[in-house]
PDB file of C-alpha atoms in Angstrom:
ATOM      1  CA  UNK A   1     -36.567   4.107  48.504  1.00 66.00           C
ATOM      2  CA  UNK A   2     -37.590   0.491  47.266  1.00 69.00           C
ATOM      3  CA  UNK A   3     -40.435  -0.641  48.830  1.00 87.00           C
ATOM      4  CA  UNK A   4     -42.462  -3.906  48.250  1.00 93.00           C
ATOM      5  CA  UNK A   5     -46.019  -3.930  49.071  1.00 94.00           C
ATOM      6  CA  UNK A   6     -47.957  -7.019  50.124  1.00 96.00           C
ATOM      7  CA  UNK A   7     -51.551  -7.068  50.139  1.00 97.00           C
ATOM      8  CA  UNK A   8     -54.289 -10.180  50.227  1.00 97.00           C
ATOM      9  CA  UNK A   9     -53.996 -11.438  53.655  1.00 97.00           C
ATOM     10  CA  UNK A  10     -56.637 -12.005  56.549  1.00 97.00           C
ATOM     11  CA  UNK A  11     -58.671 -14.717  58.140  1.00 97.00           C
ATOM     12  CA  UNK A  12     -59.981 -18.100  56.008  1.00 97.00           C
ATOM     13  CA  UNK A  13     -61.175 -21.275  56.944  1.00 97.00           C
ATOM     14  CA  UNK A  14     -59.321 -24.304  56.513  1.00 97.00           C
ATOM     15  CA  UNK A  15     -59.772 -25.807  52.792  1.00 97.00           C
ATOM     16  CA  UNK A  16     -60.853 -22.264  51.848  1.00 98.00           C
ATOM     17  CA  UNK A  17     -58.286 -20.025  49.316  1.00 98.00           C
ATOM     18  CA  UNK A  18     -56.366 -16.790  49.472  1.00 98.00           C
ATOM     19  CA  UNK A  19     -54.436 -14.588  47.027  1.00 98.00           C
ATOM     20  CA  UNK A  20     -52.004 -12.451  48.050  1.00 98.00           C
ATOM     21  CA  UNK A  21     -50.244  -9.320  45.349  1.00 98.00           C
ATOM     22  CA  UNK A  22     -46.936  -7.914  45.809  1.00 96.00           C
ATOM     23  CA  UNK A  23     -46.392  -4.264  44.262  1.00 94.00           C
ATOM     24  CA  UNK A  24     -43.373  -2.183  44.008  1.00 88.00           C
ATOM     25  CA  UNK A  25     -42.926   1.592  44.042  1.00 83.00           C
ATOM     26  CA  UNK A  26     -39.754   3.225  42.847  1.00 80.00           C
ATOM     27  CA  UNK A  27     -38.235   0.531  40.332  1.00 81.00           C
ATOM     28  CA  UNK A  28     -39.909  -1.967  38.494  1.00 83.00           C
ATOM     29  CA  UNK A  29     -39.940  -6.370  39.238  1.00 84.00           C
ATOM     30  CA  UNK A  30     -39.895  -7.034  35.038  1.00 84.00           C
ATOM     31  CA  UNK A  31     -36.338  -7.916  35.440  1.00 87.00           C
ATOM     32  CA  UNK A  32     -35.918  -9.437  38.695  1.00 91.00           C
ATOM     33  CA  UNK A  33     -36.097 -13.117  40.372  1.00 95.00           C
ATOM     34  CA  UNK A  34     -39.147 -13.076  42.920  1.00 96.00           C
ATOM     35  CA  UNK A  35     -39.715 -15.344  46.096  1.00 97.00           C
ATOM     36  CA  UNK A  36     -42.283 -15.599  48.941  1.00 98.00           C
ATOM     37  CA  UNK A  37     -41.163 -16.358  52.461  1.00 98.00           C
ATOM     38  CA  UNK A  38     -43.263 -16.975  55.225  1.00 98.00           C
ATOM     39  CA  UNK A  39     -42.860 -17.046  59.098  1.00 98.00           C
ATOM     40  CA  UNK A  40     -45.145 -18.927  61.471  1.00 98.00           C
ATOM     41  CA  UNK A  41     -46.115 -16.566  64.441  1.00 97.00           C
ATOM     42  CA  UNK A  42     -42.899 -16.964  66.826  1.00 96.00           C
ATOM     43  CA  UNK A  43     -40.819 -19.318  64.246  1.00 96.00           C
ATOM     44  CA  UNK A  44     -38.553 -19.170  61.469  1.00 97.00           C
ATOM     45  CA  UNK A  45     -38.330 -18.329  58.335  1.00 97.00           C
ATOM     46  CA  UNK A  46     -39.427 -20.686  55.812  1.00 98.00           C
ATOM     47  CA  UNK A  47     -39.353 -20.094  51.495  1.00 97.00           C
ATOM     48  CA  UNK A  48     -42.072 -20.976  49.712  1.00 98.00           C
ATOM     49  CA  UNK A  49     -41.546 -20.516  46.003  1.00 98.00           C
ATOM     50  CA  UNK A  50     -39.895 -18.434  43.643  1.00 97.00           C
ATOM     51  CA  UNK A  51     -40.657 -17.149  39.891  1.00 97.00           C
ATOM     52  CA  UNK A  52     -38.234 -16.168  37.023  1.00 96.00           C
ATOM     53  CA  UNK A  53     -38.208 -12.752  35.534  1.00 94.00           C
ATOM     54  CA  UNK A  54     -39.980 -13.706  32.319  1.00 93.00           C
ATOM     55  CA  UNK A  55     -42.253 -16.164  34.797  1.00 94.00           C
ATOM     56  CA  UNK A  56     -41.432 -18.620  32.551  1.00 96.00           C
ATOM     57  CA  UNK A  57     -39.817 -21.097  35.521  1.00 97.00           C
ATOM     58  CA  UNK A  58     -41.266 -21.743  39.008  1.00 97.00           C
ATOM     59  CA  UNK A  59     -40.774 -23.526  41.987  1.00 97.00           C
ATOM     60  CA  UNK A  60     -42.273 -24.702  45.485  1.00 98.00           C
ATOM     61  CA  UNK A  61     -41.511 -26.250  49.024  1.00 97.00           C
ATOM     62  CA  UNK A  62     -42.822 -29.535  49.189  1.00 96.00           C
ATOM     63  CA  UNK A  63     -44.986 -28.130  51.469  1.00 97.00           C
ATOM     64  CA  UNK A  64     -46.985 -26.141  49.096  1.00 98.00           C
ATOM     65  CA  UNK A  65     -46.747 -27.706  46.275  1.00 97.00           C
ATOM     66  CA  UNK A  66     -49.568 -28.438  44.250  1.00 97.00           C
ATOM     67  CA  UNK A  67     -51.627 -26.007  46.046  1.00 98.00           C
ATOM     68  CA  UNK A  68     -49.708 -22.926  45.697  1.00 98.00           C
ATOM     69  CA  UNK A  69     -49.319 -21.089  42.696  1.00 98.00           C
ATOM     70  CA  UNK A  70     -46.812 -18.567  42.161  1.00 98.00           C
ATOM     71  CA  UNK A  71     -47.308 -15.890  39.175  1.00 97.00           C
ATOM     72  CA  UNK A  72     -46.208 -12.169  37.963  1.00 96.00           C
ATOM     73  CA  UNK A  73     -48.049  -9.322  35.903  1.00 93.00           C
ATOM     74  CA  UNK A  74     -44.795  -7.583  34.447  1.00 91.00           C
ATOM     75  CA  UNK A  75     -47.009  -5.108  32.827  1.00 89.00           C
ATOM     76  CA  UNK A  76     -48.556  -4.030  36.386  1.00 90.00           C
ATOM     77  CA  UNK A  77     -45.356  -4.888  38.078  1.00 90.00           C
ATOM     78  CA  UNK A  78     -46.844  -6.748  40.394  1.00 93.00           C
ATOM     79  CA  UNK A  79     -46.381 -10.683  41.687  1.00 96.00           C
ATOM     80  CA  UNK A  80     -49.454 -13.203  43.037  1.00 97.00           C
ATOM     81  CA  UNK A  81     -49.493 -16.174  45.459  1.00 98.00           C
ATOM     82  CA  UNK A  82     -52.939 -18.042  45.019  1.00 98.00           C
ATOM     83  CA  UNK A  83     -53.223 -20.059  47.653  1.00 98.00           C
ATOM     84  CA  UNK A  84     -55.916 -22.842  47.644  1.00 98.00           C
ATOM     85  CA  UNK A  85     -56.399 -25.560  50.348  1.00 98.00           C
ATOM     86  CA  UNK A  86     -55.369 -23.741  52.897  1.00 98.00           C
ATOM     87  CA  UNK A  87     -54.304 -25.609  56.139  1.00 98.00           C
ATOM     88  CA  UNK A  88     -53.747 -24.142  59.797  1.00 97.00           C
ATOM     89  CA  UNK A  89     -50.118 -24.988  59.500  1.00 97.00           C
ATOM     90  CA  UNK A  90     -49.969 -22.396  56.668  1.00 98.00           C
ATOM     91  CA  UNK A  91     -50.522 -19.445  59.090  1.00 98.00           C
ATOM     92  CA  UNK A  92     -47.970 -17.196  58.848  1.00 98.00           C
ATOM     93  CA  UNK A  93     -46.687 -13.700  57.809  1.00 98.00           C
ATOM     94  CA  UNK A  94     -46.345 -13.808  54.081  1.00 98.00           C
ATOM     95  CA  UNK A  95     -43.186 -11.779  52.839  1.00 98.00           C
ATOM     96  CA  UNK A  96     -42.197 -10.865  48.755  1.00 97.00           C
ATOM     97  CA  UNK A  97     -39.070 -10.819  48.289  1.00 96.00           C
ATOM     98  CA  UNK A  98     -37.028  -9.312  45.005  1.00 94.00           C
ATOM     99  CA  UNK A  99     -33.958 -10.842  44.047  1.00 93.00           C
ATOM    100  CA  UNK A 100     -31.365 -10.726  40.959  1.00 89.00           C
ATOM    101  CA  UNK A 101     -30.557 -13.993  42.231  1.00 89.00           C
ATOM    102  CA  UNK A 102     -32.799 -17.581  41.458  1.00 89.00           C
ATOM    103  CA  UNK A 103     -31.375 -19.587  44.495  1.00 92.00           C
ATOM    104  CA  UNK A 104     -31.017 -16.260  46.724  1.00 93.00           C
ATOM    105  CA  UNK A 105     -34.146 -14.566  48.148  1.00 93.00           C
ATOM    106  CA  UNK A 106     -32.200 -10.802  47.726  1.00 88.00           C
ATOM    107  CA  UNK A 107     -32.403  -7.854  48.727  1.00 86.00           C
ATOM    108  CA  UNK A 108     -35.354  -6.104  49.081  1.00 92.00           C
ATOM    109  CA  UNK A 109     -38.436  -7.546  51.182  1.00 95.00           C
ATOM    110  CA  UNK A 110     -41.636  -6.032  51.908  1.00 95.00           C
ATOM    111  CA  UNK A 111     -43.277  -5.663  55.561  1.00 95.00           C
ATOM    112  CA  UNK A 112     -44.793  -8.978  55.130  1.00 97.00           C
ATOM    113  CA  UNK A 113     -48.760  -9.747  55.178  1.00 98.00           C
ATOM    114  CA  UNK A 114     -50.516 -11.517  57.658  1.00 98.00           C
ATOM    115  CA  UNK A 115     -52.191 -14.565  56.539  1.00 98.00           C
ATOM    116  CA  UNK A 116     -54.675 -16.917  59.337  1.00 98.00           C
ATOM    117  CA  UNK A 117     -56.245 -20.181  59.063  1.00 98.00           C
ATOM    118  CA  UNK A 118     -58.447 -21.214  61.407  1.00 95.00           C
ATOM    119  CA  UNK A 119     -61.890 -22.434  61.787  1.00 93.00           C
TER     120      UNK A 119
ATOM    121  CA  UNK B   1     -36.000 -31.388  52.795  1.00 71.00           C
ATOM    122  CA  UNK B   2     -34.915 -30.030  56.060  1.00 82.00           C
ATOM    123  CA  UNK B   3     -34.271 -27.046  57.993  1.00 90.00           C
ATOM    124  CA  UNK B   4     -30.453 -26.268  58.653  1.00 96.00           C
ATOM    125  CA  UNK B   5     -29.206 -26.361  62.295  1.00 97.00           C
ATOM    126  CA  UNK B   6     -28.476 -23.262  63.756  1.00 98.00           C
ATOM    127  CA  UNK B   7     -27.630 -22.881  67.513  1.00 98.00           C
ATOM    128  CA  UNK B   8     -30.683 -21.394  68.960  1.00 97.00           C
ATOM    129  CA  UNK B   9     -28.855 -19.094  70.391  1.00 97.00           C
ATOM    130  CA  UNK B  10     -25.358 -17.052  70.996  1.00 98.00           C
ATOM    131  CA  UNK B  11     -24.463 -13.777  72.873  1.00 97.00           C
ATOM    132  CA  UNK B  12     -21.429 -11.945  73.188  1.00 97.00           C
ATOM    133  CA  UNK B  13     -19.949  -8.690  74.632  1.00 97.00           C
ATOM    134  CA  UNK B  14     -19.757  -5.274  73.092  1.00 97.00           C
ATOM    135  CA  UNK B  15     -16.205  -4.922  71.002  1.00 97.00           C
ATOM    136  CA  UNK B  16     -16.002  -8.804  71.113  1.00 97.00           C
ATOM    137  CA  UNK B  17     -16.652 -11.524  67.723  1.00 97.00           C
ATOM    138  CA  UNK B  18     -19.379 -13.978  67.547  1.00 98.00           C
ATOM    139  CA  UNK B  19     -19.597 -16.547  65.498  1.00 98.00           C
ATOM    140  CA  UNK B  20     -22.895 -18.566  64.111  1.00 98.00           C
ATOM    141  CA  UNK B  21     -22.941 -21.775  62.197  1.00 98.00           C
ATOM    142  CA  UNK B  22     -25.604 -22.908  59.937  1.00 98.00           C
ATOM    143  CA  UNK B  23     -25.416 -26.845  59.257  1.00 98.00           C
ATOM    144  CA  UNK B  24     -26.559 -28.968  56.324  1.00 97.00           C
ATOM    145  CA  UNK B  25     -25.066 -31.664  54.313  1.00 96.00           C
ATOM    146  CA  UNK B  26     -23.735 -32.133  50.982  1.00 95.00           C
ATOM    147  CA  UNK B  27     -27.125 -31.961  49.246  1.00 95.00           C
ATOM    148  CA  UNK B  28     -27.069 -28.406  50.412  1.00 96.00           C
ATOM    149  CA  UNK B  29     -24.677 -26.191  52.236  1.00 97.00           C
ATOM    150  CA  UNK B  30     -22.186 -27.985  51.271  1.00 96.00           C
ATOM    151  CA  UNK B  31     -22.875 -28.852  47.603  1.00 95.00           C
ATOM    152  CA  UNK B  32     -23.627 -24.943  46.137  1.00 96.00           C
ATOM    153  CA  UNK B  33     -22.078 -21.519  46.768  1.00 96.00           C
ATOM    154  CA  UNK B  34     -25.923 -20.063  47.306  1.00 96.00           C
ATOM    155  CA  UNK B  35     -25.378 -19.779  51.081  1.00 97.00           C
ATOM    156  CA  UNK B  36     -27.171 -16.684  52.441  1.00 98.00           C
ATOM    157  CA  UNK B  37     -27.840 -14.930  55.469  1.00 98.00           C
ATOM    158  CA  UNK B  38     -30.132 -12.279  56.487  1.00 98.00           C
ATOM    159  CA  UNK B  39     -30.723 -10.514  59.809  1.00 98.00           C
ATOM    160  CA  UNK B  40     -34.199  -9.360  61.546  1.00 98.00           C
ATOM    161  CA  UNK B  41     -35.134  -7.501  64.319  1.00 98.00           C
ATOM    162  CA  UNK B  42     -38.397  -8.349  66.413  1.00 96.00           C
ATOM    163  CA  UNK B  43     -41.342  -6.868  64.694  1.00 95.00           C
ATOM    164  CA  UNK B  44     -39.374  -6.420  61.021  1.00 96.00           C
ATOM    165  CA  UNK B  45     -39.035  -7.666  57.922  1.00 96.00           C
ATOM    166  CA  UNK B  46     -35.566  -9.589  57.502  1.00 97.00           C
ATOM    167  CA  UNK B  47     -32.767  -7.675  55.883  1.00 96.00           C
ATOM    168  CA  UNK B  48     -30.329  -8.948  53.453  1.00 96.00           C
ATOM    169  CA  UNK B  49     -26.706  -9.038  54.613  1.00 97.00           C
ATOM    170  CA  UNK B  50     -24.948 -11.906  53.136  1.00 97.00           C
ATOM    171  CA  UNK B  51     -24.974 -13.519  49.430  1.00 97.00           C
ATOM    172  CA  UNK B  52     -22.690 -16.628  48.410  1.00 96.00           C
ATOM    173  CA  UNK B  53     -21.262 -17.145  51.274  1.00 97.00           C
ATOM    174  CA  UNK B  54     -19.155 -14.928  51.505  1.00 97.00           C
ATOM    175  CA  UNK B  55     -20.387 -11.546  49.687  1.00 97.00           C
ATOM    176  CA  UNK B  56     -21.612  -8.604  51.020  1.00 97.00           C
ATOM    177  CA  UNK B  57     -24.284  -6.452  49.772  1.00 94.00           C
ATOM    178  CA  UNK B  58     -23.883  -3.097  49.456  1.00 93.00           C
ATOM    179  CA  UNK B  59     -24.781  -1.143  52.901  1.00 94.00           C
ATOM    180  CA  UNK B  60     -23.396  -3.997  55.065  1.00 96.00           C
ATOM    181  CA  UNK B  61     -20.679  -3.010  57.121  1.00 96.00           C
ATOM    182  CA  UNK B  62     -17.869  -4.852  56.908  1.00 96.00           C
ATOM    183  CA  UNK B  63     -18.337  -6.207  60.483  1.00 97.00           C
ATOM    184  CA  UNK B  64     -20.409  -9.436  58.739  1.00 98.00           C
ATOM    185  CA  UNK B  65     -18.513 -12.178  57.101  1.00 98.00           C
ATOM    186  CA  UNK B  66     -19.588 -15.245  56.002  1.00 98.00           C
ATOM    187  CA  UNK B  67     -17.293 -18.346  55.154  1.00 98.00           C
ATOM    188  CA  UNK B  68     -18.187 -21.919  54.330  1.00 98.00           C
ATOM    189  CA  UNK B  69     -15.877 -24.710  55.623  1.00 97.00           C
ATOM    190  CA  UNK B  70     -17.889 -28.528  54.546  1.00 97.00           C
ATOM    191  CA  UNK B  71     -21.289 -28.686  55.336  1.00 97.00           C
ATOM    192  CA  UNK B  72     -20.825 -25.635  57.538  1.00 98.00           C
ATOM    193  CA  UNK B  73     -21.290 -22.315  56.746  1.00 98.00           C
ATOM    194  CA  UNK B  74     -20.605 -19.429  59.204  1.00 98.00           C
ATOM    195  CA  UNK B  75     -21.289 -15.718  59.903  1.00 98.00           C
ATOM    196  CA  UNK B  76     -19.142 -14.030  61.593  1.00 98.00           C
ATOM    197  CA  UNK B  77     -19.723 -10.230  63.394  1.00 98.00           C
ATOM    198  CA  UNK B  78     -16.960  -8.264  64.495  1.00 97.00           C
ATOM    199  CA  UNK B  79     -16.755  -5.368  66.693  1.00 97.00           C
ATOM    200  CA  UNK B  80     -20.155  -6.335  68.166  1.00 98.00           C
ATOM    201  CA  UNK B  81     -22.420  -3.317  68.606  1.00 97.00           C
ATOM    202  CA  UNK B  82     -25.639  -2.896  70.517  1.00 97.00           C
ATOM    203  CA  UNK B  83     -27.312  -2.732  67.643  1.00 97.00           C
ATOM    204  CA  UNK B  84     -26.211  -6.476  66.146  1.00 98.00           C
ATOM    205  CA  UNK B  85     -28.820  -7.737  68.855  1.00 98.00           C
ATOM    206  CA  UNK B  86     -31.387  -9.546  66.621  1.00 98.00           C
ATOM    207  CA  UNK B  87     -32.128 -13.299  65.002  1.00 98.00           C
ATOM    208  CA  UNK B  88     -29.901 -14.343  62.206  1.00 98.00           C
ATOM    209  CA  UNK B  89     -30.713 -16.444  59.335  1.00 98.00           C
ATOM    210  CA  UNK B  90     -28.982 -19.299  57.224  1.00 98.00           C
ATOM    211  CA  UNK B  91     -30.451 -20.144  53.498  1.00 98.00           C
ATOM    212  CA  UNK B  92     -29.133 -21.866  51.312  1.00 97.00           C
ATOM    213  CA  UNK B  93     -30.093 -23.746  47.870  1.00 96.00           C
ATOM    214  CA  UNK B  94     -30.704 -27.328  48.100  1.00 96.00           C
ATOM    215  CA  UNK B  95     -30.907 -28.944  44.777  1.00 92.00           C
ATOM    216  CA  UNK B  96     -34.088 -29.745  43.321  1.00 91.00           C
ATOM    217  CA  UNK B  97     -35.153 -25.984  42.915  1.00 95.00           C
ATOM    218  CA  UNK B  98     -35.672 -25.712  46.831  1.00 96.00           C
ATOM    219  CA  UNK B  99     -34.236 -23.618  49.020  1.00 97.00           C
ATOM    220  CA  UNK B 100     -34.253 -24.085  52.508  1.00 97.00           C
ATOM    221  CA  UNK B 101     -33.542 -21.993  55.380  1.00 98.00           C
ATOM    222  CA  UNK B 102     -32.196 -22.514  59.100  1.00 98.00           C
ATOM    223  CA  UNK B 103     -34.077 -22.471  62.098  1.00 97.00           C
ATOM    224  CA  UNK B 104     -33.021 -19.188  63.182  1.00 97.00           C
ATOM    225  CA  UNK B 105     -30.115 -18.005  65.918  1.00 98.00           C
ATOM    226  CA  UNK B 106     -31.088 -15.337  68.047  1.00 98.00           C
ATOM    227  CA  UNK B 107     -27.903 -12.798  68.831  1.00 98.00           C
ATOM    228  CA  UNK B 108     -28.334 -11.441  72.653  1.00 97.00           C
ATOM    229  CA  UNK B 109     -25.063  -8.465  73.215  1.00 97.00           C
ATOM    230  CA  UNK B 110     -24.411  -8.267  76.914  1.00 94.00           C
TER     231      UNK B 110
END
């Protein structure tokens, strides 16, 4: 079974930073499309950015940009979010997401990471 | 950029159809055949049931549609079961390298 594993998440301060890792078991990322989605406790869904196969292209919401940073280890199979300046408005369960799509978050997500700021 | 507009929410009987809209303009929805939808039940990660517009992943039964008429695209559920009962998602691309998704649409099944 494909299963994504986030891991990273927890309690900062506002202004403070956070990375959060994404591993797979059972079949490898080299070749896919990644994303993160996030979800507010009790709201929507929301994308965040997304990273080619080769993670040669990326892109963000507006409301990350600049201080998110997307990235993948295709030797260790495994896909970052470094997260600096971190606002309240950012808390939210963090979700990977594999894709063989770049403008479709696909179709395999992990159980999602829980990610809090607050002072 | 914003979200799309999804009815908050829509309920139907067992047996019967039910139909949810997503709503964007032509910068999005309506512009690109990347319209997606995904389904998720309280406490779980989404799940993946609908890919430009109107494809199905393998696994989805054949209940889900999607369609795209405009600036409105659609997902329809036949043959509503118990189980259907959950919040439905819109996504679509939006130009730029953003995608955005809709505010949600929770399913209730009488």
């Amino acid at each position: 079974e494909v299963q994504l594993v986030e891991s990273g998440g927890g309690l900062v301060q506002p202004g403070e930073s956070l990375r959060l890792s994404c591993v797979a078991s059972a079949f490898s990322l080299r070749s896919q499309w990644m994303h993160w989605v996030r979800q507010a406790p009790g709201k929507g869904l929301e994308w965040v950015s997304r990273i080619s196969s080769d993670g040669s292209f990326t892109s963000y919401a507006e409301s990350v940009k600049g201080r998110f940073t997307i990235s993948r280890d295709n030797g260790k199979d495994t896909l970052h979010l470094q997260m600096n300046s971190l606002r309240d408005e950012d808390t939210a369960v963090y979700y990977c997401v594999r894709s063989m799509w770049a403008s479709t978050p696909g179709d395999s997500w992990g159980q999602g990471i829980l990610v809090t700021v607050s002072s | 950029q914003s979200a799309l507009t999804q009815p908050p929410s829509v309920s139907g009987s067992p047996g019967q159809s039910v139909t949810i809209s997503c709503t964007g303009t032509s910068s999005d929805v309506g512009g690109y055949k990347y319209v997606s939808w995904y389904q998720q039940h309280p406490g779980k990660a989404p799940k993946f049931m609908i890919y430009d517009v109107t494809e199905r992943p393998s696994g989805v039964p054949d209940r889900f549609s999607g369609s795209k008429s405009g600036n409105t695209a659609s997902l329809t559920i036949s043959g509503l079961q118990a189980e259907d009962e959950a919040d439905y998602y819109c996504c679509s691309y939006a130009g730029n390298n953003i995608l955005v998704f809709g505010g949600g649409t929770k399913l209730t099944v009488l």
